[in-house]
CSV table of C-alpha atoms in Angstrom, one decimal:
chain,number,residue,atom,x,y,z
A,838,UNK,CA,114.7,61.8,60.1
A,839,UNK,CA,114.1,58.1,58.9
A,840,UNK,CA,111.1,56.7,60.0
A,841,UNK,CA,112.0,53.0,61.5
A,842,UNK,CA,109.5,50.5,60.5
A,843,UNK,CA,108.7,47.0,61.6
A,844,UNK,CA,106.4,44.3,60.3
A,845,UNK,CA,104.6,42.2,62.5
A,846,UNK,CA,102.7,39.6,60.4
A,847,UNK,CA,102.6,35.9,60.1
A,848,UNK,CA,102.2,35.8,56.4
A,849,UNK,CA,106.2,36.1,55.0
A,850,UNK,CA,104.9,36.8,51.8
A,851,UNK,CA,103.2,39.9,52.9
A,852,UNK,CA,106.0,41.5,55.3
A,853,UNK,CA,107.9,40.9,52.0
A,854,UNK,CA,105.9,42.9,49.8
A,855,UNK,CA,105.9,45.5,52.7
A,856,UNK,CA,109.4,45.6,52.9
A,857,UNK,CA,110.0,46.1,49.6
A,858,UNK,CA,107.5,49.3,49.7
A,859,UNK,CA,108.6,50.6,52.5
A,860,UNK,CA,112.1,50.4,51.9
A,861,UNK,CA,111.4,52.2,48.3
A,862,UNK,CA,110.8,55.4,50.6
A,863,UNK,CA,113.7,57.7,51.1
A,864,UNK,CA,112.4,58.9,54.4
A,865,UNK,CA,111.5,55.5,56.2
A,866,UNK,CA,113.2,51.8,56.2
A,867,UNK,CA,111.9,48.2,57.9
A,868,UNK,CA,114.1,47.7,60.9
A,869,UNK,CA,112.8,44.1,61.5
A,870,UNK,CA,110.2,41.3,60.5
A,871,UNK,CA,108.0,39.4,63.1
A,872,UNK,CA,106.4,36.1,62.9
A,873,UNK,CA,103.9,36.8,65.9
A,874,UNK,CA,102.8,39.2,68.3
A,875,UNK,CA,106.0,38.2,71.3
A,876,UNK,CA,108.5,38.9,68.9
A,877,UNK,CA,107.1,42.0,67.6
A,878,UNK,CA,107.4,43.4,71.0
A,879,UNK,CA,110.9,42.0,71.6
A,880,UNK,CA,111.9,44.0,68.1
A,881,UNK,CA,110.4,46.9,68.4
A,882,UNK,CA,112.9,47.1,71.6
A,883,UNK,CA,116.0,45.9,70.0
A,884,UNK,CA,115.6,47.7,66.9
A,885,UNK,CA,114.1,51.8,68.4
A,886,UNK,CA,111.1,50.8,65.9
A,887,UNK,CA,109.1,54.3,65.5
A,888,UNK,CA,106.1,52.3,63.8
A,889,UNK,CA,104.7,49.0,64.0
A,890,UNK,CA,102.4,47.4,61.3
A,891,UNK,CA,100.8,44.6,63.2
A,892,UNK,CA,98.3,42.1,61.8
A,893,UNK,CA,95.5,41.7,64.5
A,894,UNK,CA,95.7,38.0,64.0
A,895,UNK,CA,98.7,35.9,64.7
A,896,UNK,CA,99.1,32.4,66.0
A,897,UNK,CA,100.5,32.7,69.6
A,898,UNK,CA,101.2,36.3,71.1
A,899,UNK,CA,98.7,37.7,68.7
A,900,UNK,CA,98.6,41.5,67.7
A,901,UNK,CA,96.1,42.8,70.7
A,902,UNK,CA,98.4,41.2,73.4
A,903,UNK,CA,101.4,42.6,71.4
A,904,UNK,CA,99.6,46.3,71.8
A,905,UNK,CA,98.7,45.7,75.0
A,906,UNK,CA,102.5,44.9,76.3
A,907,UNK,CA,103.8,47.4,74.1
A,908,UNK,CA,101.3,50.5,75.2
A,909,UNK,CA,102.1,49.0,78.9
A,910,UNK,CA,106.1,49.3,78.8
A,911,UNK,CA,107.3,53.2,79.2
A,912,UNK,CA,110.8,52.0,77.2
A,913,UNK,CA,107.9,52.2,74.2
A,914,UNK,CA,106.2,54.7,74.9
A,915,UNK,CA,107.2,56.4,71.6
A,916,UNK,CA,106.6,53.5,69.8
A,917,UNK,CA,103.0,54.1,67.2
A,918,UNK,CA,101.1,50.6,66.5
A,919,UNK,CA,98.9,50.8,63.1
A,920,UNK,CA,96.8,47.2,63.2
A,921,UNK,CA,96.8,45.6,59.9
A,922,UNK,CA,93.2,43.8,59.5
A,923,UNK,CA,91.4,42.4,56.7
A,924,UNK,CA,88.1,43.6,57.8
A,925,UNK,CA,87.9,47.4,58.7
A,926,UNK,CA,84.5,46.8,60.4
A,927,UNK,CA,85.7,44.4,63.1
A,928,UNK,CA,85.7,44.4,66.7
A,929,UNK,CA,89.0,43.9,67.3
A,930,UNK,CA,89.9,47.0,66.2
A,931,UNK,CA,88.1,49.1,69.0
A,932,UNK,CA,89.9,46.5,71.7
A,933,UNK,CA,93.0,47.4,69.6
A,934,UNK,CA,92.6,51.3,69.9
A,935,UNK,CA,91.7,50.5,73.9
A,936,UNK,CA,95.2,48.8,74.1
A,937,UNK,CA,96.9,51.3,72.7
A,938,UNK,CA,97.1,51.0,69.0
A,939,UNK,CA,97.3,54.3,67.2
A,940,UNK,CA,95.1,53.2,64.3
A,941,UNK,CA,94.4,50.9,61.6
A,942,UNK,CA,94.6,49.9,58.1
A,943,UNK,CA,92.9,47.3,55.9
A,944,UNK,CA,95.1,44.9,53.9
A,945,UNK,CA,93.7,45.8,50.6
A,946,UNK,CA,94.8,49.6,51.0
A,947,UNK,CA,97.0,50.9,48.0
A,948,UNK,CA,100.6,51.6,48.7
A,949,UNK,CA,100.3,55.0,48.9
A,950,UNK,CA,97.7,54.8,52.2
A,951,UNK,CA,99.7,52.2,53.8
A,952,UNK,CA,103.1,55.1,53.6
A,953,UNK,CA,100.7,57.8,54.5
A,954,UNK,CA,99.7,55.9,57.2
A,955,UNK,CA,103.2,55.0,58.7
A,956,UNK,CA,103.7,59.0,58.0
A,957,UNK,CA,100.9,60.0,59.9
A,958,UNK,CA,101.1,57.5,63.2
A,959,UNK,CA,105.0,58.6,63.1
A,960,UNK,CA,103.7,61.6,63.9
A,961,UNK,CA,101.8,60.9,66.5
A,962,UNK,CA,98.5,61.7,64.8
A,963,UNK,CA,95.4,58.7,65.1
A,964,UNK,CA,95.0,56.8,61.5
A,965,UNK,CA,91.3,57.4,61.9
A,966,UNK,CA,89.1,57.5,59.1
A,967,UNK,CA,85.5,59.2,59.6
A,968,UNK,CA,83.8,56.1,58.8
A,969,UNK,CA,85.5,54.1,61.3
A,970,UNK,CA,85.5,56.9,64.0
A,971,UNK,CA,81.9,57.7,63.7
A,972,UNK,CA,80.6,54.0,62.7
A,973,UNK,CA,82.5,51.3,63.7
A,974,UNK,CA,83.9,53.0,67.1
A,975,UNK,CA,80.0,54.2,67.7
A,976,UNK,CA,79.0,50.9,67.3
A,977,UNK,CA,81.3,49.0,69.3
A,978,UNK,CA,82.5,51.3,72.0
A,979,UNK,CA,79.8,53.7,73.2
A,980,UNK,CA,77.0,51.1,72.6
A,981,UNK,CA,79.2,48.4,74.4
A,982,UNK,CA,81.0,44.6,72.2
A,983,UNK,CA,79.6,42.6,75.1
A,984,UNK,CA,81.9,44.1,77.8
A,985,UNK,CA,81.6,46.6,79.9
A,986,UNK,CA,84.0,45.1,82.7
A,987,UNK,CA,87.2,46.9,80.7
A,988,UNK,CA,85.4,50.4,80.6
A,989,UNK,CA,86.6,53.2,83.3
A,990,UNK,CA,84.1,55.0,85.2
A,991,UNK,CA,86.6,57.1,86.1
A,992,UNK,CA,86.8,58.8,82.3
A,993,UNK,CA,83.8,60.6,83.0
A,994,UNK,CA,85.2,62.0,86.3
A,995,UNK,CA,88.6,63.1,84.7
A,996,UNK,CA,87.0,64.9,81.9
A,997,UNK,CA,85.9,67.5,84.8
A,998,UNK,CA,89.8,68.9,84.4
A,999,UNK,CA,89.5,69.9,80.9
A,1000,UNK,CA,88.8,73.5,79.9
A,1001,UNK,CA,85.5,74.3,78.1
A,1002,UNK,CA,87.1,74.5,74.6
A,1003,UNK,CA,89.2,71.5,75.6
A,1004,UNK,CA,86.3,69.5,75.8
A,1005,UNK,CA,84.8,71.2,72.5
A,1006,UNK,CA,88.3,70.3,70.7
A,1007,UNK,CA,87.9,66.5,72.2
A,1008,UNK,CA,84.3,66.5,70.9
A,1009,UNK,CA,85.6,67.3,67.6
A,1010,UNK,CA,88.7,64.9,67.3
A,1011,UNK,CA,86.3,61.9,68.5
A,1012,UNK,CA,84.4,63.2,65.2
A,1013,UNK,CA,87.4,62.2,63.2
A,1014,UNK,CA,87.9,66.0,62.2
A,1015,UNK,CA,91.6,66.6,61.3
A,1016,UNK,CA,93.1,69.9,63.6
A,1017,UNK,CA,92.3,72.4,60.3
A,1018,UNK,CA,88.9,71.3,60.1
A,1019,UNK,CA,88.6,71.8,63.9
A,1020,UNK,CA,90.0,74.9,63.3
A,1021,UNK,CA,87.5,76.0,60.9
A,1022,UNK,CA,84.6,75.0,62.7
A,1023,UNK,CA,85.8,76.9,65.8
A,1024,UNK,CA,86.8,79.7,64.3
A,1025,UNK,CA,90.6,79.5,66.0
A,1026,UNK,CA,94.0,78.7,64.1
A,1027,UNK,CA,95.3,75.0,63.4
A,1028,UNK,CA,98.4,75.5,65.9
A,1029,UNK,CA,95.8,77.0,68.7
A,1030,UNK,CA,94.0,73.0,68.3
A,1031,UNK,CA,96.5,71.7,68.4
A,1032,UNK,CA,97.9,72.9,71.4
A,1033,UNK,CA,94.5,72.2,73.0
A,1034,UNK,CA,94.9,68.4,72.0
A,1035,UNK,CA,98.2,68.4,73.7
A,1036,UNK,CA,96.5,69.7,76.9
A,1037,UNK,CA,93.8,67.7,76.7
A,1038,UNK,CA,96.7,64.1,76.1
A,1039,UNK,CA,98.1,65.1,79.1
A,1040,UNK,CA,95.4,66.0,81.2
A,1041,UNK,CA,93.9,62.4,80.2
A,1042,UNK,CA,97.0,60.5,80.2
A,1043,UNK,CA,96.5,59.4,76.6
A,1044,UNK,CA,99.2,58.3,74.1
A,1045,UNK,CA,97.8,59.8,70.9
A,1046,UNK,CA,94.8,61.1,69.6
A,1047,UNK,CA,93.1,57.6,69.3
A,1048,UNK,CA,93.2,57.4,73.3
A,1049,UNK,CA,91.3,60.8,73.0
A,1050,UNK,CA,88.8,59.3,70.4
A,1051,UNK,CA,88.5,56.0,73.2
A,1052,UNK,CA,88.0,58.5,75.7
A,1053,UNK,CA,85.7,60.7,74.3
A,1054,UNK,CA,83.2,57.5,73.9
A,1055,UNK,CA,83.8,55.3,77.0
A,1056,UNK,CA,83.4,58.5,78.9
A,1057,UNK,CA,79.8,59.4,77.4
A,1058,UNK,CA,81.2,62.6,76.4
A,1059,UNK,CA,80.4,61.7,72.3
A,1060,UNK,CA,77.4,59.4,71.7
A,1061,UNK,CA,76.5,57.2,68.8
A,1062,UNK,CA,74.3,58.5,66.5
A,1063,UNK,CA,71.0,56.3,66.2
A,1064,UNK,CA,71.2,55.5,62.5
């Protein structure tokens, strides 16, 4: 199945040399080029876009709002958003990953992680790395950006439907442990995680395993290290 790609990015230069990348892959093609954040999500309708690569800043609809209306509309809901920022230690990607986006990437990234990465949000896994979940998420979301208004104290009560080794397997994936590593460290097989993750999606009405990462923090359930 061909992975359908679109470019959201207000640099034409750049969805250019993404373009040409993406479109070297046999297994994926660019479906459609965006200016700013509106017309990404007026695209990504039009064209059936699987994955969007979406610069966090754009003048006008920038990328967040663009998350945010695409993670709200259920005619997306298959849609996977990787942010495209310059800086991987930046805010904006934790308010990202609360709007919906399924990961992120820095510009500077070789060729081959950006195609790994349009692989891997496809799908439907979180573009996580362990630095980012266990540093830059830590810092931002569990020990708060400056607003707490946008947090729901409701997470923590919702958690209470999980199973026991759902709540171990969340643990874990907030660690930015891949489902074999979980595996290992639980002592069960790859498919049995990752039927747990499933459970534990539905159960918390997230999108992808990023909403479980979001989750995991806002609801206290995984705390920041003190470094």
């Amino acid at each position: 199945m061909t992975i359908r790609v679109l470019l959201a990015d207000d640099q034409a230069l750049l969805r250019s040399a993404f373009r040409v990348l993406v479109d070297s892959e046999p297994d994926m093609e660019v479906v459609g080029e965006a200016s700013d954040g509106a017309e990404a999500v007026r695209l990504a309708r039009d064209e059936r876009a699987d994955v969007v690569l979406m610069d966090i800043r754009m003048p006008g609809t920038d990328g967040l709002a663009a998350t945010r209306l695409i993670s709200a509309d259920p005619g997306l809901a298959h849609v996977r958003v990787v942010m495209l920022t310059t800086f991987e230690v930046d805010e904006y990607v934790v308010q990202s990953l609360r709007a919906g986006a399924s990961g992120f990437l820095g510009k500077g990234s070789e060729p081959d992680e950006l195609l790994n990465a349009i692989r891997i949000a496809a799908g439907g896994e979180a573009l996580l790395s362990p630095a980012a979940t266990k540093g830059l998420i830590a810092k931002f979301l569990a020990q708060g950006d400056g607003d707490d208004d946008d947090r729901d104290p409701g997470r923590a009560e919702r958690l209470e439907a999980l199973t026991v080794r759902e709540r171990e397997v969340l643990v874990q994936v907030a660690g930015g442990h891949s489902n074999d590593e979980i595996a290992e460290r639980l002592t069960v097989s790859p498919l049995t995680v990752k039927t747990h993750v499933n459970r534990a999606m539905a159960k918390l009405g997230a999108r992808d395993r990023a909403q479980l990462v979001v989750i995991a923090y806002e609801s206290g359930l995984v705390r920041p290290r003190v470094e």
